[in-house]
Coordinates of C-alpha atoms in Angstrom, one line a residue:
M1 CA -0.8 -3.9 -25.0
K2 CA 1.2 -0.8 -24.1
Y3 CA 2.3 -3.4 -20.7
K4 CA 3.6 -6.3 -19.8
Y5 CA 3.6 -6.4 -15.9
I6 CA 1.7 -5.3 -13.4
I7 CA 3.3 -4.1 -10.2
W8 CA 0.4 -3.8 -7.5
D9 CA 0.8 -2.2 -3.9
W10 CA -0.9 -4.7 -1.5
N11 CA -2.1 -2.2 1.6
G12 CA -5.0 0.4 0.6
T13 CA -5.5 -0.9 -3.5
L14 CA -6.2 -5.5 -3.3
L15 CA -6.7 -5.5 0.6
D16 CA -9.2 -2.8 2.3
D17 CA -7.5 -2.4 5.9
V18 CA -7.5 1.4 6.0
Q19 CA -10.3 1.5 9.2
I20 CA -7.9 -1.5 10.9
S21 CA -5.5 0.7 10.4
I22 CA -7.3 3.9 12.0
D23 CA -8.1 1.9 14.9
A24 CA -4.9 0.3 15.4
M25 CA -3.7 4.3 15.5
N26 CA -5.6 5.4 17.9
E27 CA -5.4 2.3 20.2
M28 CA -2.0 4.4 20.7
L29 CA -2.6 7.2 21.5
E30 CA -4.7 6.3 24.1
Q31 CA -2.2 3.5 24.9
R32 CA -0.1 5.7 25.3
G33 CA -1.4 8.8 27.1
Y34 CA -2.4 11.3 23.8
S35 CA -6.3 12.9 24.0
K36 CA -5.9 13.0 20.3
R37 CA -8.0 10.9 17.8
I38 CA -7.7 10.7 14.0
D39 CA -10.9 9.4 12.1
Y40 CA -10.8 8.6 8.8
S41 CA -11.2 11.3 6.9
L42 CA -8.3 12.7 8.5
Y43 CA -6.4 10.0 8.5
R44 CA -6.3 10.1 4.2
E45 CA -5.6 13.6 4.3
I46 CA -2.1 13.3 6.8
F47 CA -1.3 9.2 6.2
C48 CA 2.2 9.1 4.6
F49 CA 5.8 7.6 4.2
P50 CA 7.7 7.5 5.4
I51 CA 5.4 5.9 8.1
I52 CA 7.2 8.2 10.1
E53 CA 6.0 11.5 8.8
Y54 CA 2.7 10.2 9.3
Y55 CA 3.7 9.3 12.8
N56 CA 5.3 13.1 13.5
K57 CA 2.2 14.7 12.1
I58 CA -0.1 13.1 14.5
G59 CA 1.9 14.6 17.5
F60 CA 4.2 11.7 18.6
D61 CA 6.7 13.2 21.0
F62 CA 9.8 11.2 19.6
S63 CA 11.3 12.4 23.0
R64 CA 9.4 10.5 25.2
H65 CA 7.8 7.7 22.7
P66 CA 10.5 6.6 20.0
F67 CA 10.0 6.0 16.8
D68 CA 11.4 2.4 17.1
G69 CA 9.1 1.5 20.0
L70 CA 5.7 2.9 18.4
A71 CA 6.4 1.1 15.2
Q72 CA 6.8 -2.5 16.8
Q73 CA 3.4 -1.1 19.1
F74 CA 1.3 -0.1 16.2
I75 CA 2.1 -3.8 14.7
S76 CA 1.4 -5.0 18.2
N77 CA -2.3 -3.8 18.1
Y78 CA -3.1 -4.0 14.4
S79 CA -2.1 -7.6 14.3
P80 CA -5.2 -8.9 15.6
K81 CA -7.6 -6.8 13.6
Q82 CA -5.8 -8.2 10.8
S83 CA -7.7 -10.7 10.1
D84 CA -11.1 -8.6 9.5
A85 CA -9.4 -7.1 7.0
V86 CA -10.8 -7.9 2.9
L87 CA -10.4 -7.6 -0.3
Y88 CA -11.5 -4.9 -1.4
D89 CA -15.4 -6.1 -4.3
D90 CA -13.7 -5.6 -7.4
A91 CA -9.5 -6.7 -6.5
K92 CA -10.2 -10.8 -7.1
K93 CA -12.0 -9.6 -10.7
A94 CA -9.1 -6.9 -11.4
L95 CA -7.1 -10.0 -11.5
V96 CA -9.1 -12.4 -13.2
L97 CA -8.6 -9.6 -15.7
A98 CA -5.1 -8.3 -15.6
D99 CA -4.7 -12.1 -16.1
E100 CA -7.6 -12.8 -19.4
S101 CA -5.5 -9.9 -20.8
G102 CA -1.8 -11.6 -20.5
F103 CA -0.9 -9.3 -18.0
S104 CA 2.4 -10.9 -15.2
Q105 CA 1.4 -10.1 -12.2
A106 CA 3.8 -8.8 -8.9
V107 CA 2.8 -7.3 -5.7
I108 CA 5.4 -4.8 -3.4
S109 CA 4.3 -3.4 -0.1
V110 CA 6.2 -1.8 1.9
C111 CA 4.5 -4.4 5.1
E112 CA 7.6 -6.8 5.9
R113 CA 7.3 -10.1 3.9
E114 CA 5.8 -13.3 6.6
R115 CA 3.3 -10.5 7.0
L116 CA 2.0 -10.1 3.6
F117 CA 2.0 -14.0 2.7
T118 CA 0.0 -14.0 6.4
Q119 CA -2.5 -11.8 4.4
I120 CA -3.4 -13.1 0.5
N121 CA -3.4 -16.3 1.2
P122 CA -6.4 -16.9 2.9
F123 CA -7.9 -14.5 0.2
G124 CA -6.9 -17.8 -2.6
I125 CA -5.0 -15.0 -5.3
E126 CA -1.1 -16.1 -4.8
G127 CA -1.6 -18.4 -7.9
Y128 CA -2.1 -14.6 -9.9
F129 CA 1.9 -12.9 -8.6
T130 CA 4.7 -14.6 -10.1
S131 CA 6.3 -12.3 -7.5
V132 CA 5.6 -11.4 -3.4
L133 CA 8.0 -9.0 -2.2
G134 CA 7.8 -7.9 1.3
T135 CA 10.8 -6.1 3.9
Q136 CA 12.9 -6.8 6.2
D137 CA 11.2 -4.8 9.2
N138 CA 8.3 -3.3 10.0
Y139 CA 9.2 -0.1 9.2
A140 CA 7.5 0.8 6.5
V141 CA 9.9 3.2 5.4
S142 CA 10.3 1.9 1.2
K143 CA 9.1 0.1 -1.4
I144 CA 12.1 1.3 -4.1
D145 CA 14.9 -0.8 -3.3
L146 CA 12.5 -3.6 -3.6
A147 CA 10.9 -2.5 -7.5
K148 CA 14.8 -2.1 -8.2
G149 CA 15.8 -5.0 -7.5
W150 CA 12.8 -6.9 -9.0
L151 CA 13.0 -5.4 -12.1
E152 CA 16.7 -6.4 -12.4
S153 CA 16.9 -9.6 -11.2
N154 CA 14.3 -10.1 -13.9
A155 CA 15.9 -8.5 -16.3
I156 CA 12.0 -6.6 -17.3
S157 CA 12.6 -3.3 -18.8
P158 CA 11.0 0.2 -17.5
N159 CA 9.1 0.6 -20.5
D160 CA 7.1 -2.7 -20.1
V161 CA 6.2 -2.1 -16.0
V162 CA 3.1 -0.5 -14.8
F163 CA 2.3 0.8 -11.2
I164 CA -0.7 0.1 -9.6
G165 CA -1.6 2.1 -6.3
D166 CA -3.2 3.9 -3.5
T167 CA -0.7 6.2 -2.1
N168 CA 1.6 9.0 -3.5
H169 CA 4.3 6.8 -2.3
D170 CA 4.0 3.8 -5.4
F171 CA 4.2 7.2 -8.0
E172 CA 7.4 8.1 -6.2
V173 CA 8.8 4.8 -6.4
A174 CA 6.6 4.1 -10.1
Q175 CA 9.4 7.6 -10.6
S176 CA 12.2 5.9 -9.6
V177 CA 12.6 3.3 -11.7
S178 CA 11.3 5.0 -14.5
C179 CA 7.7 3.0 -14.9
D180 CA 4.6 4.6 -14.9
C181 CA 2.0 4.9 -12.5
V182 CA -1.7 5.0 -12.6
L183 CA -2.9 5.7 -8.6
V184 CA -6.7 4.3 -7.3
S185 CA -8.5 7.2 -4.5
R186 CA -10.5 4.6 -2.2
G187 CA -7.2 3.5 -0.4
H188 CA -5.0 5.6 2.5
Q189 CA -4.7 8.4 0.6
S190 CA -7.4 11.6 -0.3
K191 CA -8.3 11.9 -3.5
Q192 CA -7.0 15.4 -3.8
V193 CA -3.9 14.2 -1.7
L194 CA -3.4 12.0 -4.8
K195 CA -4.2 14.2 -6.9
K196 CA -1.1 16.3 -6.8
T197 CA 1.4 13.1 -8.4
G198 CA -0.2 13.6 -12.0
A199 CA -0.8 10.5 -11.8
R200 CA -4.0 8.8 -14.1
I201 CA -6.6 8.3 -11.2
F202 CA -9.4 6.0 -10.4
D203 CA -12.3 5.5 -8.3
N204 CA -11.4 1.2 -8.3
V205 CA -8.7 -1.2 -9.3
L206 CA -11.0 -2.3 -11.5
N207 CA -11.5 0.4 -14.2
A208 CA -8.1 0.2 -13.5
V209 CA -7.0 -2.7 -15.3
S210 CA -9.8 -1.9 -18.0
Y211 CA -8.2 1.2 -19.0
L212 CA -3.9 -0.5 -18.9
A213 CA -5.6 -3.7 -21.4
S214 CA -7.2 -1.7 -23.4
L215 CA -4.2 0.3 -24.4

């Protein structure tokens, strides 16, 4: 195969938490007195990293509502809902196919590390991952340092690695560490947004892994 390692994004790639993310945000807009609400279509057009830019696009007034407080409140709204999030229908099949095809698999997420384990463990899939890497806080800034550190500490050549994600930030992370990237278009960003990266785009992760295994 062309690649030895798959680095997975988690939220929106393997875990379908798009709607609960929308619900948590709309709840926060109401709590903070904003009349605006976001729906599925708008969300997937404006969602971006770093998260503070997404909040700015929604229209939060940071002079009245500082980002730190908003970020913490979003997590408070999101946390009770996260048990409602499920794996995409083909996610486990994709992990099994990747394993059977000989890929070593890891997860890198902007999700805070303990929260990431809380989300992964109920599905019984942690055994497919050699590494599960999350951030140290809830501000969802970037995965670049996590990816660099993982490659360096494991002495892995970027040429042997491919990222699978659902946002242009996943593409940016891959570029920052000189790895290839493929994207899936059913997560937190629309296909139109993802097309701007120039990356190969798939409708689901099983098709993505099937393609990678054939190289």
